Coordinates of C-alpha atoms and ligand atoms in Angstrom, one line a residue:
M22 CA -3.2 -65.8 52.7
K23 CA -2.8 -62.1 52.7
Y24 CA -1.2 -60.1 55.5
K25 CA -1.1 -56.3 55.9
T26 CA 0.6 -53.9 58.3
L27 CA -1.5 -53.1 61.3
K28 CA -3.7 -50.0 61.2
G29 CA -1.6 -46.9 61.7
L30 CA 1.7 -48.7 61.1
Q31 CA 3.7 -48.4 57.9
D32 CA 6.7 -49.9 56.1
I33 CA 9.4 -47.5 55.0
L34 CA 10.8 -48.7 51.7
P35 CA 13.6 -47.7 49.3
P36 CA 14.0 -45.2 47.7
E37 CA 12.2 -43.1 50.4
I38 CA 14.5 -44.6 53.0
A39 CA 17.3 -42.5 51.4
V40 CA 15.5 -39.4 52.6
W41 CA 15.3 -40.8 56.1
H42 CA 19.0 -41.4 56.1
H43 CA 19.6 -37.9 54.9
V44 CA 17.6 -36.4 57.8
E45 CA 19.3 -38.8 60.3
N46 CA 22.8 -38.0 59.0
I47 CA 22.2 -34.2 59.1
S48 CA 20.8 -34.6 62.7
R49 CA 23.8 -36.7 63.8
D50 CA 26.3 -34.2 62.4
I51 CA 24.6 -31.2 64.1
F52 CA 24.2 -33.1 67.4
K53 CA 27.9 -33.7 67.3
N54 CA 28.7 -30.1 66.9
Y55 CA 26.6 -29.3 69.9
G56 CA 28.2 -32.1 72.0
Y57 CA 25.3 -34.5 72.1
Q58 CA 26.0 -38.3 72.2
E59 CA 23.7 -41.0 71.2
I60 CA 21.8 -43.0 73.8
R61 CA 19.8 -46.2 72.8
L62 CA 16.9 -47.0 75.0
P63 CA 14.6 -50.0 75.1
I64 CA 11.3 -49.6 73.3
M65 CA 9.4 -51.0 76.3
E66 CA 9.4 -49.9 79.9
A67 CA 7.5 -50.8 83.0
T68 CA 4.1 -49.0 82.6
D69 CA 4.7 -46.9 85.7
V70 CA 7.7 -45.1 84.1
F71 CA 5.2 -43.4 81.8
I72 CA 2.3 -43.0 84.2
R73 CA 4.4 -41.2 86.8
S74 CA 6.1 -38.8 84.4
I75 CA 3.7 -38.1 81.6
G76 CA 0.8 -37.9 84.0
E77 CA -2.2 -40.0 84.9
T78 CA -4.6 -37.5 83.4
S79 CA -2.8 -36.9 80.2
D80 CA -4.3 -38.1 76.9
I81 CA -1.2 -40.2 76.3
V82 CA -1.6 -42.2 79.5
E83 CA -5.4 -42.2 79.5
K84 CA -6.0 -43.2 75.9
E85 CA -3.0 -43.7 73.8
M86 CA -0.6 -46.2 75.4
Y87 CA 0.1 -49.7 74.1
T88 CA 0.0 -51.4 77.5
F89 CA -0.1 -55.2 78.0
Q90 CA 0.9 -57.9 80.5
D91 CA 4.0 -59.9 79.6
K92 CA 4.2 -63.6 80.3
G93 CA 5.5 -62.8 83.8
S94 CA 2.3 -60.7 84.5
R95 CA 4.2 -57.5 84.5
S96 CA 2.5 -54.4 83.0
V97 CA 4.7 -53.2 80.2
T98 CA 4.2 -50.4 77.8
L99 CA 5.6 -49.6 74.3
R100 CA 7.2 -46.2 74.8
P101 CA 4.9 -43.4 73.6
E102 CA 7.8 -40.9 73.8
G103 CA 11.5 -40.8 74.7
T104 CA 12.0 -38.5 77.7
A105 CA 10.5 -40.7 80.4
S106 CA 12.6 -43.7 79.3
F107 CA 15.6 -41.4 79.1
V108 CA 15.2 -40.1 82.6
R109 CA 14.7 -43.6 83.9
A110 CA 18.1 -44.5 82.3
Y111 CA 19.7 -41.3 83.5
V112 CA 18.9 -42.1 87.1
E113 CA 19.5 -45.8 86.8
H114 CA 23.0 -45.3 85.6
H115 CA 23.8 -42.3 87.8
L116 CA 24.6 -40.3 84.7
Y117 CA 24.2 -37.1 86.8
N118 CA 27.7 -37.9 88.3
N119 CA 29.3 -36.7 85.0
P120 CA 30.0 -33.0 84.5
A121 CA 27.0 -31.0 83.4
P122 CA 25.6 -30.4 81.0
Q123 CA 25.2 -34.1 79.9
K124 CA 23.8 -34.1 76.4
F125 CA 22.2 -37.1 74.7
Y126 CA 20.2 -37.7 71.5
Y127 CA 18.1 -40.7 70.4
M128 CA 16.3 -41.8 67.2
G129 CA 13.7 -44.5 67.1
P130 CA 10.0 -45.6 67.0
M131 CA 7.3 -44.4 69.4
F132 CA 3.9 -46.0 69.8
R133 CA 0.6 -44.2 70.5
Y134 CA -2.9 -45.7 70.0
E135 CA -4.3 -42.7 68.2
R136 CA -6.8 -42.4 65.4
P137 CA -4.6 -42.8 62.3
Q138 CA -4.8 -40.0 59.7
A139 CA -2.4 -38.0 57.6
F140 CA 0.9 -37.4 59.4
R141 CA -0.5 -39.3 62.5
Y142 CA 0.5 -42.9 63.0
R143 CA 0.4 -45.5 65.7
Q144 CA 4.1 -46.2 65.2
F145 CA 6.0 -43.1 64.4
Y146 CA 9.7 -42.2 64.5
Q147 CA 11.2 -39.4 66.6
I148 CA 14.6 -37.8 66.7
G149 CA 15.0 -36.2 70.1
A150 CA 17.6 -34.8 72.5
E151 CA 17.9 -34.2 76.2
A152 CA 20.3 -31.8 78.0
M153 CA 20.8 -32.2 81.7
G154 CA 22.1 -30.4 84.8
I155 CA 22.0 -26.7 83.8
D156 CA 19.0 -24.5 84.6
D157 CA 20.3 -21.4 82.8
P158 CA 18.1 -20.3 79.9
K159 CA 21.1 -20.2 77.7
L160 CA 20.7 -23.9 77.4
D161 CA 17.0 -23.5 76.4
A162 CA 18.1 -21.0 73.7
E163 CA 20.9 -23.3 72.6
I164 CA 18.6 -26.3 72.2
I165 CA 16.0 -24.3 70.3
S166 CA 18.7 -22.9 68.0
M167 CA 20.0 -26.4 67.4
I168 CA 16.5 -27.5 66.3
S169 CA 16.4 -24.5 64.0
A170 CA 19.9 -25.5 62.6
I171 CA 18.8 -29.1 62.0
L172 CA 15.5 -28.1 60.2
K173 CA 17.2 -25.4 58.2
S174 CA 20.0 -27.8 57.1
I175 CA 17.3 -30.3 56.0
G176 CA 16.0 -27.5 53.9
L177 CA 12.6 -26.9 55.6
E178 CA 10.9 -23.5 55.2
G179 CA 7.8 -21.9 56.6
L180 CA 8.4 -22.9 60.1
N181 CA 7.0 -21.2 63.2
F182 CA 8.8 -21.4 66.5
E183 CA 6.5 -20.8 69.5
I184 CA 7.6 -20.6 73.1
T185 CA 5.9 -20.1 76.4
S186 CA 6.4 -20.8 80.1
I187 CA 4.2 -23.0 82.1
G188 CA 5.6 -22.2 85.5
C189 CA 7.2 -24.2 88.1
K190 CA 6.5 -26.0 91.4
K191 CA 6.4 -22.6 93.1
C192 CA 3.9 -20.8 90.9
R193 CA 1.8 -23.6 89.5
P194 CA -0.4 -24.0 92.6
D195 CA -1.6 -20.4 92.3
Y196 CA -2.3 -20.9 88.6
R197 CA -4.2 -24.1 89.4
T198 CA -6.3 -22.3 91.9
A199 CA -7.1 -19.5 89.4
L200 CA -8.1 -22.1 86.8
K201 CA -10.3 -23.9 89.3
N202 CA -12.0 -20.6 90.2
F203 CA -12.6 -19.9 86.5
F204 CA -14.0 -23.3 85.7
S205 CA -16.0 -23.9 88.9
G206 CA -19.3 -22.1 87.9
K207 CA -19.4 -23.7 84.4
L208 CA -18.3 -27.3 84.8
D209 CA -21.6 -28.6 83.3
R210 CA -20.5 -27.1 80.0
F211 CA -17.4 -29.4 79.9
C212 CA -17.1 -33.0 78.8
S213 CA -17.0 -35.8 81.4
D214 CA -13.2 -36.1 81.0
C215 CA -12.7 -32.5 81.8
Q216 CA -15.1 -32.7 84.8
R217 CA -12.8 -35.4 86.1
R218 CA -9.7 -33.3 85.2
Y219 CA -11.1 -30.4 87.3
D220 CA -10.1 -32.1 90.5
A221 CA -7.2 -34.2 89.3
N222 CA -5.4 -31.7 87.1
P223 CA -7.3 -28.6 85.9
L224 CA -4.4 -27.7 83.6
R225 CA -5.3 -30.6 81.4
I226 CA -8.7 -29.0 80.6
L227 CA -6.7 -26.5 78.5
D228 CA -5.5 -29.4 76.3
C229 CA -8.9 -30.9 75.7
K230 CA -9.7 -31.2 72.0
V231 CA -13.6 -31.4 72.4
P232 CA -15.0 -28.4 70.5
S233 CA -17.5 -27.4 73.3
C234 CA -14.6 -27.5 75.9
I235 CA -12.5 -25.3 73.6
E236 CA -15.3 -22.8 73.4
S237 CA -16.1 -22.9 77.1
R238 CA -12.6 -22.3 78.3
K239 CA -12.3 -19.1 76.3
G240 CA -11.2 -16.3 78.6
S241 CA -9.5 -18.6 81.1
P242 CA -6.7 -17.0 83.1
P243 CA -3.5 -16.8 81.0
V244 CA -0.6 -18.7 82.5
L245 CA 1.9 -15.9 81.9
D246 CA 0.0 -13.7 84.4
Y247 CA 0.7 -16.3 87.2
L248 CA 4.5 -16.9 86.7
C249 CA 6.7 -16.3 89.7
G250 CA 9.6 -13.9 89.4
E251 CA 12.1 -16.7 88.6
C252 CA 9.9 -18.2 85.8
K253 CA 9.3 -14.7 84.4
E254 CA 13.0 -13.9 84.4
H255 CA 13.8 -17.3 82.8
L256 CA 11.4 -16.6 79.9
D257 CA 12.6 -13.0 79.4
R258 CA 16.3 -14.1 79.3
L259 CA 15.4 -17.0 77.0
R260 CA 13.8 -14.6 74.6
S261 CA 16.7 -12.2 74.7
Y262 CA 19.2 -15.1 74.0
L263 CA 17.0 -16.3 71.1
G264 CA 17.1 -12.7 69.8
L265 CA 20.9 -12.7 70.1
L266 CA 21.1 -16.0 68.1
K267 CA 18.6 -14.6 65.6
V268 CA 16.1 -17.4 66.1
Q269 CA 12.8 -16.0 65.1
H270 CA 10.0 -16.9 67.5
T271 CA 6.7 -15.8 69.0
V272 CA 5.4 -16.2 72.5
N273 CA 2.2 -18.2 72.5
P274 CA 0.7 -18.1 76.0
N275 CA -1.9 -20.7 74.9
L276 CA 0.6 -23.4 74.0
V277 CA -0.3 -26.4 76.2
R278 CA 1.8 -29.5 76.1
G279 CA 0.2 -32.9 76.4
L280 CA 2.6 -34.1 79.1
D281 CA 2.6 -33.2 82.8
Y282 CA 6.3 -33.2 83.5
Y283 CA 7.1 -29.8 81.9
T284 CA 8.3 -26.8 84.0
K285 CA 9.1 -23.3 82.8
T286 CA 10.0 -23.4 79.1
A287 CA 7.8 -25.2 76.6
F288 CA 8.0 -24.8 72.9
E289 CA 6.6 -26.1 69.6
V290 CA 7.8 -25.8 66.0
S291 CA 5.1 -26.0 63.4
S292 CA 5.0 -26.0 59.7
E293 CA 2.6 -24.0 57.5
N294 CA 2.6 -26.9 55.0
L295 CA 1.1 -29.7 57.0
G296 CA -2.5 -28.8 57.5
S297 CA -3.9 -29.7 60.9
Q298 CA -1.2 -32.0 62.2
S299 CA 1.3 -29.1 62.0
A300 CA 3.7 -29.7 64.9
V301 CA 7.0 -31.0 63.6
A302 CA 8.9 -30.7 66.8
A303 CA 8.2 -29.9 70.4
G304 CA 9.8 -29.9 73.8
G305 CA 10.5 -28.2 77.1
R306 CA 12.1 -28.1 80.5
Y307 CA 11.5 -30.8 83.1
D308 CA 13.3 -29.6 86.2
S309 CA 11.6 -31.9 88.7
M310 CA 11.5 -35.2 86.9
V311 CA 14.9 -36.6 87.8
E312 CA 14.1 -36.1 91.5
E313 CA 10.7 -37.7 91.1
F314 CA 12.5 -40.7 89.6
G315 CA 14.7 -41.0 92.7
G316 CA 17.7 -39.0 91.5
P317 CA 19.2 -35.8 93.0
P318 CA 17.6 -32.5 92.0
T319 CA 18.6 -32.1 88.4
S320 CA 17.1 -29.9 85.7
G321 CA 16.6 -31.1 82.2
I322 CA 15.4 -29.9 78.9
G323 CA 14.6 -31.8 75.7
F324 CA 12.7 -32.0 72.5
A325 CA 11.6 -34.5 69.9
M326 CA 10.8 -34.1 66.2
G327 CA 8.5 -36.3 64.2
M328 CA 10.1 -37.9 61.2
E329 CA 6.8 -38.6 59.4
R330 CA 6.0 -34.9 59.4
I331 CA 9.5 -33.8 58.3
I332 CA 10.0 -36.3 55.4
P333 CA 7.0 -35.1 53.3
L334 CA 8.2 -31.5 53.7
I335 CA 11.5 -32.2 51.9
K336 CA 11.5 -31.1 48.3
N337 CA 12.9 -33.5 45.7
S338 CA 12.6 -36.3 48.2
A339 CA 13.0 -39.1 45.6
G340 CA 16.5 -39.9 46.8
G341 CA 18.7 -42.9 46.0
T342 CA 18.8 -42.6 42.3
D343 CA 22.4 -43.7 41.6
G344 CA 23.0 -47.4 41.0
P345 CA 26.1 -49.5 41.5
D346 CA 29.5 -48.1 40.6
L347 CA 30.1 -51.2 38.4
L348 CA 28.2 -54.1 37.0
F349 CA 30.0 -57.2 35.6
C350 CA 28.3 -58.9 32.7
P351 CA 30.1 -62.2 32.3
M352 CA 29.7 -64.6 29.3
G353 CA 30.4 -68.2 30.1
D354 CA 31.3 -70.2 33.2
K355 CA 35.0 -69.3 33.4
A356 CA 34.3 -65.6 33.0
S357 CA 31.5 -65.8 35.5
E358 CA 33.9 -67.3 38.1
K359 CA 36.5 -64.6 37.5
A360 CA 33.8 -61.8 37.7
F361 CA 32.5 -63.4 40.9
L362 CA 36.0 -63.1 42.5
L363 CA 36.6 -59.5 41.2
T364 CA 33.2 -58.4 42.5
E365 CA 34.1 -59.4 46.0
Q366 CA 37.6 -57.9 45.8
L367 CA 36.4 -54.5 44.5
R368 CA 33.6 -54.4 47.2
A369 CA 36.4 -54.9 49.8
K370 CA 38.0 -51.7 48.3
G371 CA 34.8 -49.7 48.9
L372 CA 33.1 -49.8 45.6
W373 CA 29.4 -50.8 45.1
V374 CA 29.8 -53.7 42.6
E375 CA 27.2 -56.0 41.2
M376 CA 27.3 -58.9 38.7
N377 CA 24.8 -61.0 36.9
L378 CA 24.8 -64.2 38.8
E379 CA 22.8 -66.1 36.3
D380 CA 23.8 -67.1 32.8
T381 CA 21.8 -64.9 30.5
S382 CA 22.1 -63.3 27.1
L383 CA 24.2 -60.1 26.7
R384 CA 21.1 -58.3 25.6
S385 CA 19.2 -59.0 28.8
Q386 CA 22.3 -58.1 30.8
M387 CA 22.4 -54.7 29.1
R388 CA 18.8 -54.2 29.9
K389 CA 19.5 -54.9 33.5
A390 CA 22.4 -52.5 33.5
N391 CA 20.0 -49.7 32.5
R392 CA 17.3 -50.7 34.9
I393 CA 19.6 -50.7 37.9
R394 CA 21.3 -47.5 36.7
A395 CA 24.8 -49.0 36.8
Q396 CA 27.5 -46.3 36.5
H397 CA 30.0 -48.6 34.6
I398 CA 29.8 -52.0 33.1
I399 CA 32.4 -54.6 32.1
V400 CA 31.5 -57.3 29.7
I401 CA 33.9 -60.3 30.3
G402 CA 34.1 -63.4 28.2
E403 CA 36.6 -66.0 26.9
D404 CA 38.6 -63.4 24.8
E405 CA 38.9 -60.9 27.7
L406 CA 40.2 -63.7 30.0
K407 CA 42.7 -64.8 27.4
N408 CA 44.1 -61.3 26.8
N409 CA 43.7 -60.3 30.4
K410 CA 42.1 -57.1 29.1
V411 CA 38.5 -55.7 29.5
V412 CA 36.7 -52.6 28.3
L413 CA 35.1 -50.6 31.0
K414 CA 32.1 -48.6 29.8
N415 CA 30.9 -45.5 31.5
M416 CA 27.1 -45.6 31.1
T417 CA 26.6 -41.9 31.4
S418 CA 29.4 -40.5 29.1
K419 CA 29.6 -43.6 27.0
E420 CA 33.4 -43.4 27.3
E421 CA 35.1 -46.8 26.8
I422 CA 38.4 -47.4 28.6
A423 CA 40.6 -50.4 28.1
A424 CA 42.0 -51.8 31.3
A425 CA 43.9 -54.9 32.5
I426 CA 41.9 -57.3 34.6
E427 CA 43.6 -56.1 37.7
I428 CA 42.0 -54.7 40.9
K429 CA 44.3 -51.6 41.3
E430 CA 43.7 -50.4 37.8
L431 CA 39.9 -51.0 37.8
L432 CA 39.6 -49.3 41.1
K433 CA 41.6 -46.2 40.0
I434 CA 39.6 -45.8 36.7
I435 CA 36.3 -46.0 38.5
S436 CA 37.3 -43.8 41.5
D437 CA 38.6 -41.1 39.1
R438 CA 35.2 -41.0 37.4
K439 CA 33.0 -41.0 40.5
Ligands
ATP159 P1 0.2 -33.5 68.4 O1 -0.3 -32.2 69.0 O2 0.4 -33.4 66.9 O3 -0.6 -34.7 68.9 P2 2.1 -34.0 70.5 O4 2.1 -32.8 71.3 O5 1.3 -35.2 70.9 O6 1.7 -33.7 69.0 P3 4.8 -34.7 71.2 O7 4.4 -35.6 72.2 O8 5.2 -33.3 71.6 O9 3.5 -34.5 70.2 O10 5.8 -35.3 70.2 C1 6.8 -34.6 69.4 C2 6.6 -34.7 67.9 O11 6.3 -36.0 67.6 C3 5.3 -34.0 67.4 O12 5.6 -32.6 67.2 C4 5.1 -34.7 66.1 O13 5.9 -34.2 65.1 C5 5.5 -36.1 66.4 N1 4.3 -36.9 66.7 C6 3.6 -37.1 67.9 N2 2.6 -37.9 67.8 C7 2.7 -38.4 66.5 C8 1.9 -39.4 65.7 N3 0.9 -40.1 66.3 N4 2.3 -39.6 64.5 C9 3.3 -39.0 63.9 N5 4.1 -38.1 64.5 C10 3.8 -37.8 65.8
MG160 MG1 -0.6 -36.0 70.5

């Protein structure tokens, strides 16, 4: 019987996993410097959590969710993104009672039923962050600068930061009307999804990927022309703070996000080296969502970056080349027992130690030492036990060091050479 991963899902194996750890560790370090704490959320939620926030007419909700009935006939959904689950938790645990800004980060798998292709999977991993309770654009600039710090620290180059504003509750109705006026005479040129969107949510027409819709919406009113004074000022101040922090960026008035909950700032970071799936990170403000989830009026801003698009951009991403600090090669039962004990004792002292568990020839043990890239080896047999002395061989320098069979001494020799 042969089993395979489901379409659009993948196993992540060593040594590539070392690159994932590298990205996760850098992100954790930088999150810490910016005051973000980890939050771990379930990978399933009640389906409504996503419908209410991401939006009924969004592609994610309409086409991409893994939704099913559990055994109690509840509709549950594997999370397609992190922010909706986060806001559910933020409100459920009254986290808004803590001093603002409250800052959180998360790492984990997301699920979207999309057509699998390069850099696009059905289970993919995001690292994301959310900052709550401050509506000053300094926070927007800070979070964008933090993304830049993380991606730079990982060593990525050729990134473009694009920002825009998509207005707020106050100015969106005017923009919606302007869009409807623009589309009204030519609705027959749009796909049936867009015709439905016209009434439900005309902004979504701007996000349609159907080529004839892309063509027919050319010349539609630009969102930036419809921003209210507050949204305009927010964007201007964000730009000036980004200038101050030297975060290179452009304003892209055509940037549309696939989620309904955004207000004011929206942004995307793309790479020149990924072809058509070029977005490596994206995010924005969501100043109404907490209230819509039953909490007090609280602004929020967040982003998520896609691991499967970041990992292939890392140069020299082989990773994990070093083998164990020490390999014991015992000859005979007594020596094997002694090595078995020493292995455990040295592991407890923080070394990576392996031993040959099976009784094999010295030659095959040496072959194994090379194959697993052991840094040091110790051959231990009857004589060594009798004299309480071993020779520790450094496999790189070929240096041979005589040592007593004694934890402290072995530990020191290896630590000095690490
Ligand atoms: P795209 O335009 O590529 O579909 P998106 O706008 O749907 O992206 P977001 O919801 O903003 O993506 O998610 C943030 C990031 O998560 C993206 O920038 C991308 O790096 C990553 N991402 C989203 N969907 C996928 C997927 N199916 N496979 C791999 N990564 C993904
Ligand atoms: Mg998408």
